[in-house]
Backbone as ProteinMPNN parsed JSONL, in Angstrom:
{"seq_chain_A": "MPEGIETADPKRATRKTRTGEVISSGMNKTIVVQSITRVPHAKFGKIVKQKKKFYAHDEENKAKTGDTVRIMETRPLSKLKRWRLVDVVAK", "coords_chain_A": {"N_chain_A": [[0.897, -1.612, -0.005], [0.399, 2.195, -1.377], [2.48, 4.533, 1.129], [2.479, 7.541, 2.36], [2.919, 11.44, 2.977], [1.442, 14.053, 3.528], [0.749, 17.745, 3.251], [-1.565, 20.13, 4.865], [-1.464, 22.352, 6.165], [0.43, 24.806, 4.838], [2.535, 26.236, 7.258], [2.246, 23.499, 9.043], [3.769, 21.103, 10.86], [4.492, 18.435, 8.385], [2.02, 15.457, 7.981], [0.976, 12.043, 8.596], [-0.049, 9.809, 6.591], [-2.447, 7.024, 4.955], [-3.223, 3.583, 3.028], [-5.917, 2.06, 3.521], [-8.223, -1.16, 4.088], [-12.029, -0.431, 4.475], [-13.079, -1.882, 7.537], [-14.967, -1.859, 9.294], [-17.911, -0.332, 9.647], [-19.844, 0.836, 11.577], [-19.671, 2.042, 13.473], [-20.999, 5.691, 14.191], [-20.445, 8.09, 12.623], [-17.628, 7.265, 12.382], [-14.754, 5.04, 11.073], [-13.396, 1.873, 10.466], [-10.028, 1.128, 9.761], [-8.477, -1.0, 8.24], [-4.09, -0.946, 7.483], [-2.521, -2.824, 5.19], [1.242, -3.716, 5.165], [4.566, -4.55, 4.26], [6.791, -6.683, 5.054], [9.969, -7.301, 4.558], [10.321, -10.842, 6.685], [12.764, -10.874, 10.116], [14.759, -12.347, 10.791], [14.041, -14.571, 9.101], [13.845, -13.442, 5.69], [11.413, -13.615, 4.781], [8.997, -12.596, 3.18], [6.827, -10.509, 4.969], [3.188, -10.001, 6.0], [2.228, -7.159, 7.359], [-0.367, -6.291, 10.058], [-2.975, -3.616, 10.509], [-4.501, -1.999, 12.924], [-6.921, 1.032, 12.28], [-8.758, 3.651, 13.99], [-11.031, 5.979, 12.29], [-12.027, 9.836, 11.478], [-15.002, 10.368, 10.437], [-16.738, 12.264, 8.772], [-19.38, 12.667, 7.582], [-20.621, 9.829, 7.745], [-19.9, 8.917, 4.979], [-17.955, 6.529, 3.442], [-18.278, 3.005, 3.653], [-18.232, 0.021, 4.558], [-15.392, -2.346, 3.772], [-14.825, -0.523, 1.202], [-12.213, 1.467, -0.016], [-9.438, 3.763, 1.537], [-8.24, 6.844, 2.041], [-6.439, 8.006, 4.721], [-5.718, 10.646, 6.889], [-2.977, 11.486, 9.468], [-4.275, 12.943, 12.792], [-5.778, 15.737, 15.294], [-5.183, 14.389, 18.15], [-9.228, 13.334, 18.856], [-10.379, 11.596, 19.463], [-10.783, 8.482, 22.748], [-9.584, 6.838, 21.262], [-9.425, 7.936, 18.869], [-7.18, 9.174, 16.206], [-6.847, 9.848, 13.501], [-7.97, 11.437, 10.475], [-11.034, 10.717, 7.802], [-9.87, 11.498, 4.978], [-10.689, 10.987, 2.086], [-12.513, 8.525, -0.428], [-11.199, 6.276, -2.323], [-11.929, 4.104, -3.641], [-14.216, 2.184, -4.115]], "CA_chain_A": [[0.014, 0.419, 0.527], [1.266, 3.336, -0.799], [2.225, 5.358, 2.021], [3.145, 8.869, 2.013], [3.379, 12.519, 3.599], [0.667, 15.087, 2.971], [1.036, 18.896, 4.648], [-2.804, 20.83, 4.926], [-0.814, 24.264, 5.852], [2.224, 25.048, 4.524], [2.857, 26.204, 8.49], [2.224, 22.492, 9.992], [4.46, 19.846, 10.139], [3.618, 16.728, 7.091], [0.895, 15.016, 8.25], [1.039, 11.146, 8.083], [-0.951, 9.195, 5.765], [-2.457, 5.959, 4.89], [-4.314, 3.553, 2.663], [-6.541, 1.13, 3.75], [-9.867, -0.808, 3.447], [-12.658, -0.043, 5.729], [-13.583, -3.12, 8.107], [-16.016, -1.339, 10.33], [-18.281, 1.668, 9.821], [-21.286, 1.33, 12.448], [-20.448, 3.508, 14.628], [-21.479, 7.236, 13.909], [-18.495, 9.372, 12.546], [-16.862, 6.539, 12.554], [-14.604, 4.388, 10.42], [-12.288, 1.345, 10.896], [-9.82, 0.748, 8.719], [-6.879, -1.674, 8.084], [-3.444, -1.433, 6.634], [-1.231, -3.771, 5.217], [2.019, -3.443, 5.439], [4.527, -6.223, 3.567], [7.812, -6.811, 5.153], [10.521, -8.346, 4.752], [10.986, -11.249, 8.346], [14.259, -9.927, 10.742], [15.78, -13.748, 10.43], [14.059, -15.436, 7.348], [14.197, -12.821, 5.267], [10.49, -14.401, 3.622], [8.306, -10.832, 3.282], [5.044, -11.178, 5.408], [1.947, -8.787, 5.809], [1.455, -6.776, 8.761], [-1.767, -5.675, 9.925], [-2.849, -2.958, 11.837], [-6.304, -1.337, 12.729], [-6.896, 2.406, 12.774], [-9.896, 4.52, 14.172], [-11.046, 7.359, 12.217], [-13.239, 10.392, 11.642], [-15.596, 10.433, 9.237], [-17.423, 13.322, 9.232], [-20.469, 12.528, 6.902], [-20.134, 8.732, 7.081], [-19.076, 8.221, 3.036], [-17.319, 4.785, 3.391], [-18.96, 1.514, 3.589], [-17.201, -1.401, 5.031], [-14.922, -2.962, 2.206], [-14.294, 0.382, 0.45], [-10.887, 1.873, -0.026], [-10.126, 4.898, 1.793], [-7.389, 7.397, 2.563], [-6.378, 8.45, 5.595], [-4.22, 11.346, 7.665], [-2.926, 12.281, 10.714], [-4.588, 14.656, 13.002], [-4.922, 15.329, 16.578], [-6.626, 13.483, 19.16], [-10.746, 13.496, 18.592], [-11.145, 10.416, 21.135], [-9.679, 8.256, 23.048], [-8.845, 5.784, 20.06], [-9.818, 8.469, 16.844], [-6.312, 9.94, 15.544], [-7.257, 10.313, 11.966], [-9.468, 11.908, 10.107], [-10.792, 10.196, 6.208], [-8.968, 12.084, 3.346], [-11.081, 10.536, 0.618], [-12.723, 7.332, -0.661], [-10.479, 5.908, -3.364], [-12.393, 3.062, -4.116], [-15.307, 1.527, -3.738]], "C_chain_A": [[0.927, 0.96, 0.128], [0.897, 4.528, 0.83], [2.959, 7.243, 1.964], [2.668, 10.167, 2.82], [2.812, 13.372, 3.533], [0.951, 16.277, 4.138], [-0.961, 19.812, 4.489], [-2.672, 22.247, 5.249], [0.237, 24.254, 5.785], [2.629, 25.702, 6.334], [3.072, 25.084, 9.331], [3.429, 22.25, 10.019], [3.533, 18.68, 8.548], [2.864, 15.736, 8.599], [1.359, 13.398, 7.761], [-0.147, 10.933, 7.696], [-1.347, 8.244, 4.625], [-3.25, 5.647, 4.188], [-4.555, 2.538, 2.675], [-7.583, 0.408, 3.162], [-10.311, -0.821, 4.932], [-13.025, -1.407, 6.398], [-14.592, -2.902, 9.052], [-16.559, -0.446, 10.161], [-19.496, 1.582, 10.384], [-21.42, 1.758, 13.234], [-20.784, 5.25, 14.034], [-20.551, 7.739, 13.679], [-17.466, 8.537, 12.667], [-16.056, 5.175, 12.577], [-13.262, 3.231, 10.768], [-11.625, 0.86, 9.998], [-8.491, 0.185, 8.61], [-5.814, -1.838, 7.262], [-2.445, -2.154, 6.604], [0.177, -3.401, 4.828], [2.842, -4.971, 5.418], [6.096, -6.042, 3.794], [8.692, -7.863, 4.705], [11.048, -9.48, 6.527], [12.83, -11.06, 8.625], [15.129, -11.373, 10.364], [15.365, -14.616, 8.9], [13.927, -14.904, 6.072], [12.27, -12.575, 4.309], [9.509, -12.662, 4.294], [6.872, -11.615, 3.705], [4.486, -10.173, 5.782], [2.07, -8.422, 7.799], [0.438, -5.946, 8.644], [-1.873, -4.655, 11.315], [-4.694, -1.974, 11.257], [-6.117, 0.332, 12.827], [-8.537, 3.024, 12.474], [-9.562, 5.927, 13.701], [-12.447, 8.424, 11.794], [-13.358, 10.242, 10.479], [-16.773, 10.742, 9.067], [-19.071, 13.305, 8.886], [-20.689, 11.356, 6.333], [-20.243, 8.737, 5.427], [-19.112, 6.66, 3.113], [-17.912, 3.926, 4.36], [-17.894, 0.361, 4.223], [-16.999, -1.772, 3.687], [-14.571, -1.794, 1.111], [-12.667, 0.986, 0.611], [-10.314, 3.093, -0.02], [-8.616, 5.485, 2.288], [-7.492, 8.34, 3.78], [-5.674, 9.68, 6.407], [-4.222, 11.333, 8.959], [-4.023, 13.66, 11.301], [-4.643, 14.606, 14.377], [-6.305, 14.099, 17.621], [-8.277, 13.73, 19.407], [-11.509, 12.85, 19.436], [-10.265, 9.737, 22.141], [-8.858, 7.067, 22.538], [-8.445, 6.629, 18.781], [-8.41, 9.072, 16.467], [-6.248, 10.299, 14.257], [-7.922, 10.544, 11.766], [-9.626, 10.948, 8.318], [-10.583, 11.841, 5.094], [-10.217, 12.122, 1.996], [-11.268, 8.971, 0.134], [-12.068, 7.542, -1.829], [-10.928, 4.589, -4.075], [-13.797, 2.164, -3.99], [-15.479, 0.052, -4.276]], "O_chain_A": [[2.066, 0.799, 0.566], [-0.11, 5.017, 1.342], [3.953, 7.695, 1.394], [1.734, 9.812, 3.539], [3.666, 14.246, 3.388], [1.232, 16.113, 5.325], [-1.198, 19.806, 3.281], [-3.401, 23.154, 4.849], [1.036, 23.749, 6.574], [3.677, 25.069, 6.461], [3.848, 25.219, 10.278], [4.248, 22.921, 9.392], [2.41, 18.452, 8.098], [3.219, 15.528, 9.759], [2.012, 13.302, 6.723], [-1.158, 11.501, 8.112], [-0.855, 8.395, 3.507], [-4.184, 6.43, 4.017], [-3.841, 1.734, 2.075], [-8.06, 0.78, 2.09], [-9.717, -1.019, 5.991], [-13.346, -2.213, 5.525], [-15.067, -3.884, 9.622], [-15.957, 0.591, 10.438], [-20.387, 2.208, 9.81], [-22.433, 2.03, 13.878], [-20.336, 5.346, 12.892], [-19.685, 7.902, 14.539], [-16.381, 8.978, 13.046], [-16.232, 4.312, 13.438], [-12.23, 3.668, 11.276], [-12.224, 0.114, 9.224], [-7.481, 0.841, 8.867], [-5.97, -2.609, 6.316], [-1.6, -2.297, 7.488], [0.166, -2.555, 3.934], [2.491, -6.024, 5.95], [6.741, -5.396, 2.969], [8.36, -9.03, 4.497], [11.87, -9.051, 7.336], [13.77, -11.083, 7.831], [16.125, -11.312, 9.643], [16.068, -15.078, 8.002], [13.874, -15.737, 5.167], [11.987, -11.687, 3.504], [9.477, -12.016, 5.342], [6.196, -12.551, 3.278], [5.231, -9.212, 5.976], [2.023, -9.05, 8.857], [0.179, -5.153, 7.739], [-1.354, -4.682, 12.432], [-5.406, -1.63, 10.313], [-5.165, 0.799, 13.453], [-9.249, 2.986, 11.471], [-8.703, 6.732, 14.06], [-13.608, 8.016, 11.774], [-12.516, 10.054, 9.602], [-17.748, 9.992, 9.122], [-19.912, 13.778, 9.651], [-20.902, 11.213, 5.129], [-21.309, 8.236, 5.068], [-20.021, 5.856, 2.905], [-18.016, 4.092, 5.575], [-16.684, 0.277, 4.011], [-17.777, -1.695, 2.736], [-14.001, -2.193, 0.095], [-12.103, 0.728, 1.675], [-10.369, 3.766, -1.049], [-7.851, 4.714, 2.866], [-8.339, 9.225, 3.908], [-4.515, 9.278, 6.505], [-5.248, 11.196, 9.626], [-4.408, 14.703, 10.774], [-3.926, 13.799, 14.97], [-7.395, 13.529, 17.667], [-8.494, 14.476, 20.362], [-12.593, 13.079, 19.972], [-9.169, 10.216, 22.434], [-7.895, 6.493, 23.047], [-7.595, 6.348, 17.936], [-8.823, 10.227, 16.367], [-5.454, 11.191, 13.959], [-8.922, 10.238, 12.415], [-8.62, 10.585, 7.708], [-11.224, 12.841, 4.77], [-10.491, 13.043, 1.226], [-10.318, 8.198, 0.265], [-12.144, 8.61, -2.437], [-10.283, 4.109, -5.007], [-13.549, 1.145, -3.345], [-16.469, -0.608, -3.962]]}, "name": "protein", "num_of_chains": 1, "seq": "MPEGIETADPKRATRKTRTGEVISSGMNKTIVVQSITRVPHAKFGKIVKQKKKFYAHDEENKAKTGDTVRIMETRPLSKLKRWRLVDVVAK"}
């Protein structure tokens, strides 16, 4: 998955972005995004998948389960939410 850094405002520090699949959208204005990173195993060198879940803010409830989305780092919005939805890449 492509991962990058974007800037919302030139005065601010760069913010991390992630691309992943929505695995849950049942909560109001919140989605759970699973990002998969492929890295070589430290000892054996085999490529293994690392999965990480991110809770993201979806103000308009436009992302549904199964969509591919791009999320960006933001200030803490709740106990678990530190990311916000940027756009829906694919339905």
